[in-house]
Amino acid sequence: MKFRFGLALAAVLLMPSVADADGKKGLYTRAMFNYSIAEDITVFGSNNGGGDISLKGGLGGELALGKVFGAKKNFAAELEFGASYFDADEATPTSGFGQSTASVDAQGDALVYTGMINAIYSFKAKKVNPYVGIGVGAAFVDVSDASVTSTTETFSVSDFAPAAQALVGLAIPVGKKGLAVDIGYKYRVIGDLADAAGLTNVSGNNVKTRYIPTHNILVGLRYNF
């Protein structure tokens, strides 16, 4: 099933389109700077309880290759690859981290890599081209040296999780034909890490997380071939 889906996507990205008829390939690429805000992450364990972990705003970027198609060139399918870096902020226990029930500072960092397949619809206009879309894919979450000040225990974990997103934005043509400034927003949800390897601390606690929602503000350039 996954193999057939990949072949179908490749066919969409590479097939001739109406754009090809007037000398254009219908392909585009974009490079975007990304500022991400993650909602609090719920963490729960077998012995030391759990709570919510907040992260500082994350920086990152993404690259994408897409194909425009349809009679009015309103539809596009694209492959998107991105990465964001987050630092831990603080932990708010619901049942205690190391027997503590007060908010405590959290340490550690997380790198989140994503690979997404997006379907996009553009509203063509003279000066700006608004667009909306949805996407599905996978994320690889790499957490290093995560801990809280109320305990000396440290976690490091890496694992894959499913991901989905909704997006809106504006493509604003500038200067050279085919070049545009792209400004967008994405709401992305990354699945939980319940089955991640390495989520066991030195005391034998099994720690899990629920899904990770993020708000992403993006700005960059798009080039239509």
PDB file of C-alpha atoms in Angstrom:
ATOM      1  CA  MET A   1       0.000   0.000   0.000  1.00  0.00           C
ATOM      2  CA  LYS A   2       2.773   2.471   0.958  1.00  0.00           C
ATOM      3  CA  PHE A   3       4.675   1.594  -2.230  1.00  0.00           C
ATOM      4  CA  ARG A   4       1.620   2.189  -4.420  1.00  0.00           C
ATOM      5  CA  PHE A   5       0.927   5.500  -2.674  1.00  0.00           C
ATOM      6  CA  GLY A   6       4.530   6.614  -3.306  1.00  0.00           C
ATOM      7  CA  LEU A   7       4.209   5.772  -7.004  1.00  0.00           C
ATOM      8  CA  ALA A   8       0.950   7.720  -7.212  1.00  0.00           C
ATOM      9  CA  LEU A   9       2.534  10.766  -5.607  1.00  0.00           C
ATOM     10  CA  ALA A  10       5.517  10.587  -7.951  1.00  0.00           C
ATOM     11  CA  ALA A  11       3.142  10.447 -10.910  1.00  0.00           C
ATOM     12  CA  VAL A  12       1.341  13.573  -9.697  1.00  0.00           C
ATOM     13  CA  LEU A  13       4.615  15.470  -9.220  1.00  0.00           C
ATOM     14  CA  LEU A  14       6.092  14.477 -12.581  1.00  0.00           C
ATOM     15  CA  MET A  15       3.139  14.212 -14.939  1.00  0.00           C
ATOM     16  CA  PRO A  16       2.694  16.870 -17.655  1.00  0.00           C
ATOM     17  CA  SER A  17       0.299  19.634 -16.673  1.00  0.00           C
ATOM     18  CA  VAL A  18      -1.485  22.507 -18.346  1.00  0.00           C
ATOM     19  CA  ALA A  19       1.479  24.661 -17.298  1.00  0.00           C
ATOM     20  CA  ASP A  20       3.761  22.632 -19.561  1.00  0.00           C
ATOM     21  CA  ALA A  21       1.711  23.574 -22.612  1.00  0.00           C
ATOM     22  CA  ASP A  22       2.832  27.229 -22.421  1.00  0.00           C
ATOM     23  CA  GLY A  23       6.495  26.470 -21.772  1.00  0.00           C
ATOM     24  CA  LYS A  24       6.422  26.157 -17.997  1.00  0.00           C
ATOM     25  CA  LYS A  25       7.211  22.964 -16.157  1.00  0.00           C
ATOM     26  CA  GLY A  26       4.698  23.545 -13.368  1.00  0.00           C
ATOM     27  CA  LEU A  27       7.339  22.719 -10.750  1.00  0.00           C
ATOM     28  CA  TYR A  28       8.291  24.963  -7.874  1.00  0.00           C
ATOM     29  CA  THR A  29      10.595  24.927  -4.894  1.00  0.00           C
ATOM     30  CA  ARG A  30      10.531  26.932  -1.690  1.00  0.00           C
ATOM     31  CA  ALA A  31      12.881  27.561   1.231  1.00  0.00           C
ATOM     32  CA  MET A  32      11.381  28.862   4.483  1.00  0.00           C
ATOM     33  CA  PHE A  33      12.608  30.107   7.857  1.00  0.00           C
ATOM     34  CA  ASN A  34      10.453  28.690  10.668  1.00  0.00           C
ATOM     35  CA  TYR A  35       9.669  29.989  14.172  1.00  0.00           C
ATOM     36  CA  SER A  36       7.765  27.364  16.185  1.00  0.00           C
ATOM     37  CA  ILE A  37       5.789  27.583  19.401  1.00  0.00           C
ATOM     38  CA  ALA A  38       5.024  24.220  20.989  1.00  0.00           C
ATOM     39  CA  GLU A  39       2.027  23.773  23.260  1.00  0.00           C
ATOM     40  CA  ASP A  40       2.728  22.192  26.651  1.00  0.00           C
ATOM     41  CA  ILE A  41       3.652  18.521  26.384  1.00  0.00           C
ATOM     42  CA  THR A  42       1.973  16.137  28.813  1.00  0.00           C
ATOM     43  CA  VAL A  43       4.466  13.689  30.329  1.00  0.00           C
ATOM     44  CA  PHE A  44       3.476  10.821  32.619  1.00  0.00           C
ATOM     45  CA  GLY A  45       5.448   8.059  34.327  1.00  0.00           C
ATOM     46  CA  SER A  46       4.992   4.967  36.452  1.00  0.00           C
ATOM     47  CA  ASN A  47       6.633   6.141  39.690  1.00  0.00           C
ATOM     48  CA  ASN A  48       7.502   9.830  39.799  1.00  0.00           C
ATOM     49  CA  GLY A  49       4.168  10.967  38.409  1.00  0.00           C
ATOM     50  CA  GLY A  50       3.881  13.413  35.565  1.00  0.00           C
ATOM     51  CA  GLY A  51       2.943  16.867  34.443  1.00  0.00           C
ATOM     52  CA  ASP A  52       3.301  19.373  31.641  1.00  0.00           C
ATOM     53  CA  ILE A  53       6.595  20.406  30.071  1.00  0.00           C
ATOM     54  CA  SER A  54       6.809  23.789  28.332  1.00  0.00           C
ATOM     55  CA  LEU A  55       9.358  24.556  25.618  1.00  0.00           C
ATOM     56  CA  LYS A  56      10.891  27.824  24.537  1.00  0.00           C
ATOM     57  CA  GLY A  57      10.136  29.049  21.018  1.00  0.00           C
ATOM     58  CA  GLY A  58      12.024  26.987  18.460  1.00  0.00           C
ATOM     59  CA  LEU A  59      13.941  28.006  15.341  1.00  0.00           C
ATOM     60  CA  GLY A  60      14.244  25.990  12.171  1.00  0.00           C
ATOM     61  CA  GLY A  61      13.549  25.828   8.482  1.00  0.00           C
ATOM     62  CA  GLU A  62      12.122  23.732   5.700  1.00  0.00           C
ATOM     63  CA  LEU A  63      12.581  22.939   2.017  1.00  0.00           C
ATOM     64  CA  ALA A  64       9.886  21.749  -0.373  1.00  0.00           C
ATOM     65  CA  LEU A  65       9.468  20.642  -3.974  1.00  0.00           C
ATOM     66  CA  GLY A  66       6.005  20.857  -5.506  1.00  0.00           C
ATOM     67  CA  LYS A  67       4.050  20.378  -8.705  1.00  0.00           C
ATOM     68  CA  VAL A  68       1.213  22.650  -9.862  1.00  0.00           C
ATOM     69  CA  PHE A  69      -1.609  21.069 -11.839  1.00  0.00           C
ATOM     70  CA  GLY A  70      -5.246  21.563 -12.822  1.00  0.00           C
ATOM     71  CA  ALA A  71      -6.895  23.616 -15.561  1.00  0.00           C
ATOM     72  CA  LYS A  72      -6.485  26.861 -13.590  1.00  0.00           C
ATOM     73  CA  LYS A  73      -3.223  25.869 -11.896  1.00  0.00           C
ATOM     74  CA  ASN A  74      -4.940  26.116  -8.507  1.00  0.00           C
ATOM     75  CA  PHE A  75      -3.865  22.753  -7.113  1.00  0.00           C
ATOM     76  CA  ALA A  76      -0.443  21.584  -6.008  1.00  0.00           C
ATOM     77  CA  ALA A  77       1.130  18.548  -4.380  1.00  0.00           C
ATOM     78  CA  GLU A  78       4.470  18.871  -2.623  1.00  0.00           C
ATOM     79  CA  LEU A  79       7.096  17.043  -0.610  1.00  0.00           C
ATOM     80  CA  GLU A  80       8.301  19.009   2.407  1.00  0.00           C
ATOM     81  CA  PHE A  81      11.256  18.404   4.714  1.00  0.00           C
ATOM     82  CA  GLY A  82      11.908  20.483   7.824  1.00  0.00           C
ATOM     83  CA  ALA A  83      13.726  20.705  11.140  1.00  0.00           C
ATOM     84  CA  SER A  84      13.178  22.715  14.351  1.00  0.00           C
ATOM     85  CA  TYR A  85      15.226  23.081  17.539  1.00  0.00           C
ATOM     86  CA  PHE A  86      13.668  23.593  20.989  1.00  0.00           C
ATOM     87  CA  ASP A  87      15.060  24.241  24.485  1.00  0.00           C
ATOM     88  CA  ALA A  88      13.141  23.094  27.572  1.00  0.00           C
ATOM     89  CA  ASP A  89      11.610  25.859  29.716  1.00  0.00           C
ATOM     90  CA  GLU A  90       9.843  24.581  32.832  1.00  0.00           C
ATOM     91  CA  ALA A  91       7.817  21.686  34.217  1.00  0.00           C
ATOM     92  CA  THR A  92       4.462  21.958  35.988  1.00  0.00           C
ATOM     93  CA  PRO A  93       3.800  18.727  37.944  1.00  0.00           C
ATOM     94  CA  THR A  94       0.351  17.215  38.252  1.00  0.00           C
ATOM     95  CA  SER A  95       1.453  14.381  40.536  1.00  0.00           C
ATOM     96  CA  GLY A  96       5.070  15.231  41.312  1.00  0.00           C
ATOM     97  CA  PHE A  97       8.477  15.150  39.667  1.00  0.00           C
ATOM     98  CA  GLY A  98      10.842  13.670  42.261  1.00  0.00           C
ATOM     99  CA  GLN A  99       8.211  14.200  45.016  1.00  0.00           C
ATOM    100  CA  SER A 100       7.896  17.922  44.135  1.00  0.00           C
ATOM    101  CA  THR A 101       4.510  19.509  43.443  1.00  0.00           C
ATOM    102  CA  ALA A 102       5.717  23.027  42.567  1.00  0.00           C
ATOM    103  CA  SER A 103       6.721  24.309  39.131  1.00  0.00           C
ATOM    104  CA  VAL A 104      10.397  23.706  38.462  1.00  0.00           C
ATOM    105  CA  ASP A 105      12.929  24.611  35.792  1.00  0.00           C
ATOM    106  CA  ALA A 106      13.465  22.062  33.035  1.00  0.00           C
ATOM    107  CA  GLN A 107      16.643  21.402  31.089  1.00  0.00           C
ATOM    108  CA  GLY A 108      17.406  19.652  27.836  1.00  0.00           C
ATOM    109  CA  ASP A 109      16.759  20.204  24.170  1.00  0.00           C
ATOM    110  CA  ALA A 110      14.857  18.606  21.323  1.00  0.00           C
ATOM    111  CA  LEU A 111      15.404  18.407  17.578  1.00  0.00           C
ATOM    112  CA  VAL A 112      12.307  17.661  15.524  1.00  0.00           C
ATOM    113  CA  TYR A 113      12.702  16.534  11.908  1.00  0.00           C
ATOM    114  CA  THR A 114       9.617  16.261   9.688  1.00  0.00           C
ATOM    115  CA  GLY A 115       8.825  14.806   6.286  1.00  0.00           C
ATOM    116  CA  MET A 116       5.383  15.741   4.965  1.00  0.00           C
ATOM    117  CA  ILE A 117       3.223  15.291   1.862  1.00  0.00           C
ATOM    118  CA  ASN A 118       1.017  18.360   1.311  1.00  0.00           C
ATOM    119  CA  ALA A 119      -2.051  19.014  -0.839  1.00  0.00           C
ATOM    120  CA  ILE A 120      -2.524  22.748  -1.504  1.00  0.00           C
ATOM    121  CA  TYR A 121      -5.193  24.923  -3.107  1.00  0.00           C
ATOM    122  CA  SER A 122      -4.278  28.461  -4.261  1.00  0.00           C
ATOM    123  CA  PHE A 123      -6.624  31.380  -4.836  1.00  0.00           C
ATOM    124  CA  LYS A 124      -5.147  33.202  -7.836  1.00  0.00           C
ATOM    125  CA  ALA A 125      -5.050  37.011  -7.699  1.00  0.00           C
ATOM    126  CA  LYS A 126      -3.067  39.787  -9.382  1.00  0.00           C
ATOM    127  CA  LYS A 127      -0.854  40.883  -6.500  1.00  0.00           C
ATOM    128  CA  VAL A 128      -1.035  38.063  -3.958  1.00  0.00           C
ATOM    129  CA  ASN A 129      -1.930  34.375  -4.107  1.00  0.00           C
ATOM    130  CA  PRO A 130      -3.513  33.118  -0.851  1.00  0.00           C
ATOM    131  CA  TYR A 131      -3.409  29.360  -0.299  1.00  0.00           C
ATOM    132  CA  VAL A 132      -4.660  26.700   2.105  1.00  0.00           C
ATOM    133  CA  GLY A 133      -3.627  23.100   2.516  1.00  0.00           C
ATOM    134  CA  ILE A 134      -3.311  19.959   4.582  1.00  0.00           C
ATOM    135  CA  GLY A 135      -0.483  17.497   5.021  1.00  0.00           C
ATOM    136  CA  VAL A 136       0.410  14.144   6.532  1.00  0.00           C
ATOM    137  CA  GLY A 137       3.743  12.518   7.202  1.00  0.00           C
ATOM    138  CA  ALA A 138       6.176  11.557   9.939  1.00  0.00           C
ATOM    139  CA  ALA A 139       8.386  13.240  12.514  1.00  0.00           C
ATOM    140  CA  PHE A 140      11.632  12.110  14.108  1.00  0.00           C
ATOM    141  CA  VAL A 141      11.957  13.534  17.631  1.00  0.00           C
ATOM    142  CA  ASP A 142      15.429  13.543  19.236  1.00  0.00           C
ATOM    143  CA  VAL A 143      15.415  14.605  22.914  1.00  0.00           C
ATOM    144  CA  SER A 144      18.772  15.070  24.677  1.00  0.00           C
ATOM    145  CA  ASP A 145      19.519  15.269  28.424  1.00  0.00           C
ATOM    146  CA  ALA A 146      15.974  16.118  29.545  1.00  0.00           C
ATOM    147  CA  SER A 147      15.637  16.702  33.291  1.00  0.00           C
ATOM    148  CA  VAL A 148      14.028  18.885  35.962  1.00  0.00           C
ATOM    149  CA  THR A 149      15.715  20.621  38.903  1.00  0.00           C
ATOM    150  CA  SER A 150      13.829  18.544  41.518  1.00  0.00           C
ATOM    151  CA  THR A 151      15.575  15.314  40.470  1.00  0.00           C
ATOM    152  CA  THR A 152      18.975  14.254  39.172  1.00  0.00           C
ATOM    153  CA  GLU A 153      17.485  11.781  36.683  1.00  0.00           C
ATOM    154  CA  THR A 154      18.059  12.519  33.007  1.00  0.00           C
ATOM    155  CA  PHE A 155      16.334  11.228  29.876  1.00  0.00           C
ATOM    156  CA  SER A 156      17.492  11.014  26.265  1.00  0.00           C
ATOM    157  CA  VAL A 157      15.210   9.529  23.631  1.00  0.00           C
ATOM    158  CA  SER A 158      14.806   9.364  19.862  1.00  0.00           C
ATOM    159  CA  ASP A 159      11.814   8.005  18.006  1.00  0.00           C
ATOM    160  CA  PHE A 160       9.542   8.365  14.974  1.00  0.00           C
ATOM    161  CA  ALA A 161       5.917   9.491  15.304  1.00  0.00           C
ATOM    162  CA  PRO A 162       3.108  10.264  12.829  1.00  0.00           C
ATOM    163  CA  ALA A 163       2.414  13.906  12.028  1.00  0.00           C
ATOM    164  CA  ALA A 164      -0.371  15.954  10.427  1.00  0.00           C
ATOM    165  CA  GLN A 165      -0.764  19.647   9.656  1.00  0.00           C
ATOM    166  CA  ALA A 166      -3.060  22.364   8.307  1.00  0.00           C
ATOM    167  CA  LEU A 167      -1.574  25.414   6.617  1.00  0.00           C
ATOM    168  CA  VAL A 168      -2.494  28.843   5.234  1.00  0.00           C
ATOM    169  CA  GLY A 169      -0.356  31.482   3.592  1.00  0.00           C
ATOM    170  CA  LEU A 170       0.334  34.100   0.943  1.00  0.00           C
ATOM    171  CA  ALA A 171       2.639  33.930  -2.059  1.00  0.00           C
ATOM    172  CA  ILE A 172       3.571  37.462  -3.157  1.00  0.00           C
ATOM    173  CA  PRO A 173       5.232  37.700  -6.613  1.00  0.00           C
ATOM    174  CA  VAL A 174       8.345  39.910  -6.655  1.00  0.00           C
ATOM    175  CA  GLY A 175      10.975  41.006  -9.151  1.00  0.00           C
ATOM    176  CA  LYS A 176      12.095  38.250 -11.476  1.00  0.00           C
ATOM    177  CA  LYS A 177       9.320  36.244 -13.070  1.00  0.00           C
ATOM    178  CA  GLY A 178       8.634  33.077 -11.114  1.00  0.00           C
ATOM    179  CA  LEU A 179       9.985  34.391  -7.795  1.00  0.00           C
ATOM    180  CA  ALA A 180       7.690  35.080  -4.828  1.00  0.00           C
ATOM    181  CA  VAL A 181       7.896  35.853  -1.140  1.00  0.00           C
ATOM    182  CA  ASP A 182       6.042  33.157   0.810  1.00  0.00           C
ATOM    183  CA  ILE A 183       4.522  33.903   4.224  1.00  0.00           C
ATOM    184  CA  GLY A 184       2.625  31.144   6.019  1.00  0.00           C
ATOM    185  CA  TYR A 185       1.271  29.598   9.195  1.00  0.00           C
ATOM    186  CA  LYS A 186       1.022  25.895  10.058  1.00  0.00           C
ATOM    187  CA  TYR A 187      -0.688  24.065  12.862  1.00  0.00           C
ATOM    188  CA  ARG A 188       1.120  20.761  13.203  1.00  0.00           C
ATOM    189  CA  VAL A 189       0.409  17.829  15.523  1.00  0.00           C
ATOM    190  CA  ILE A 190       3.039  15.164  16.190  1.00  0.00           C
ATOM    191  CA  GLY A 191       1.898  11.840  17.608  1.00  0.00           C
ATOM    192  CA  ASP A 192       2.835  10.558  21.046  1.00  0.00           C
ATOM    193  CA  LEU A 193       6.117   8.866  21.944  1.00  0.00           C
ATOM    194  CA  ALA A 194       4.514   6.129  24.021  1.00  0.00           C
ATOM    195  CA  ASP A 195       6.556   3.385  22.367  1.00  0.00           C
ATOM    196  CA  ALA A 196       9.854   5.252  22.143  1.00  0.00           C
ATOM    197  CA  ALA A 197      13.015   3.385  23.037  1.00  0.00           C
ATOM    198  CA  GLY A 198      15.011   5.012  25.826  1.00  0.00           C
ATOM    199  CA  LEU A 199      12.117   6.394  27.844  1.00  0.00           C
ATOM    200  CA  THR A 200      13.366   4.633  30.980  1.00  0.00           C
ATOM    201  CA  ASN A 201      15.397   6.490  33.599  1.00  0.00           C
ATOM    202  CA  VAL A 202      18.009   5.149  36.002  1.00  0.00           C
ATOM    203  CA  SER A 203      15.328   4.255  38.575  1.00  0.00           C
ATOM    204  CA  GLY A 204      13.385   2.163  36.083  1.00  0.00           C
ATOM    205  CA  ASN A 205      10.526   4.599  35.529  1.00  0.00           C
ATOM    206  CA  ASN A 206       8.764   4.263  32.204  1.00  0.00           C
ATOM    207  CA  VAL A 207       7.946   7.728  30.911  1.00  0.00           C
ATOM    208  CA  LYS A 208       5.597   8.497  28.032  1.00  0.00           C
ATOM    209  CA  THR A 209       4.350  11.617  26.251  1.00  0.00           C
ATOM    210  CA  ARG A 210       1.078  12.486  24.614  1.00  0.00           C
ATOM    211  CA  TYR A 211       0.818  14.242  21.231  1.00  0.00           C
ATOM    212  CA  ILE A 212       2.825  17.431  20.588  1.00  0.00           C
ATOM    213  CA  PRO A 213       0.952  20.365  18.940  1.00  0.00           C
ATOM    214  CA  THR A 214       3.023  23.198  17.439  1.00  0.00           C
ATOM    215  CA  HIS A 215       2.225  26.595  15.899  1.00  0.00           C
ATOM    216  CA  ASN A 216       4.615  27.514  13.091  1.00  0.00           C
ATOM    217  CA  ILE A 217       5.206  30.913  11.503  1.00  0.00           C
ATOM    218  CA  LEU A 218       7.158  30.763   8.237  1.00  0.00           C
ATOM    219  CA  VAL A 219       8.679  33.250   5.815  1.00  0.00           C
ATOM    220  CA  GLY A 220      10.859  32.567   2.796  1.00  0.00           C
ATOM    221  CA  LEU A 221      11.081  32.437  -0.974  1.00  0.00           C
ATOM    222  CA  ARG A 222       9.313  30.383  -3.622  1.00  0.00           C
ATOM    223  CA  TYR A 223      10.537  29.896  -7.166  1.00  0.00           C
ATOM    224  CA  ASN A 224       8.348  28.584  -9.999  1.00  0.00           C
ATOM    225  CA  PHE A 225      10.259  26.903 -12.814  1.00  0.00           C
TER     226      PHE A 225
END
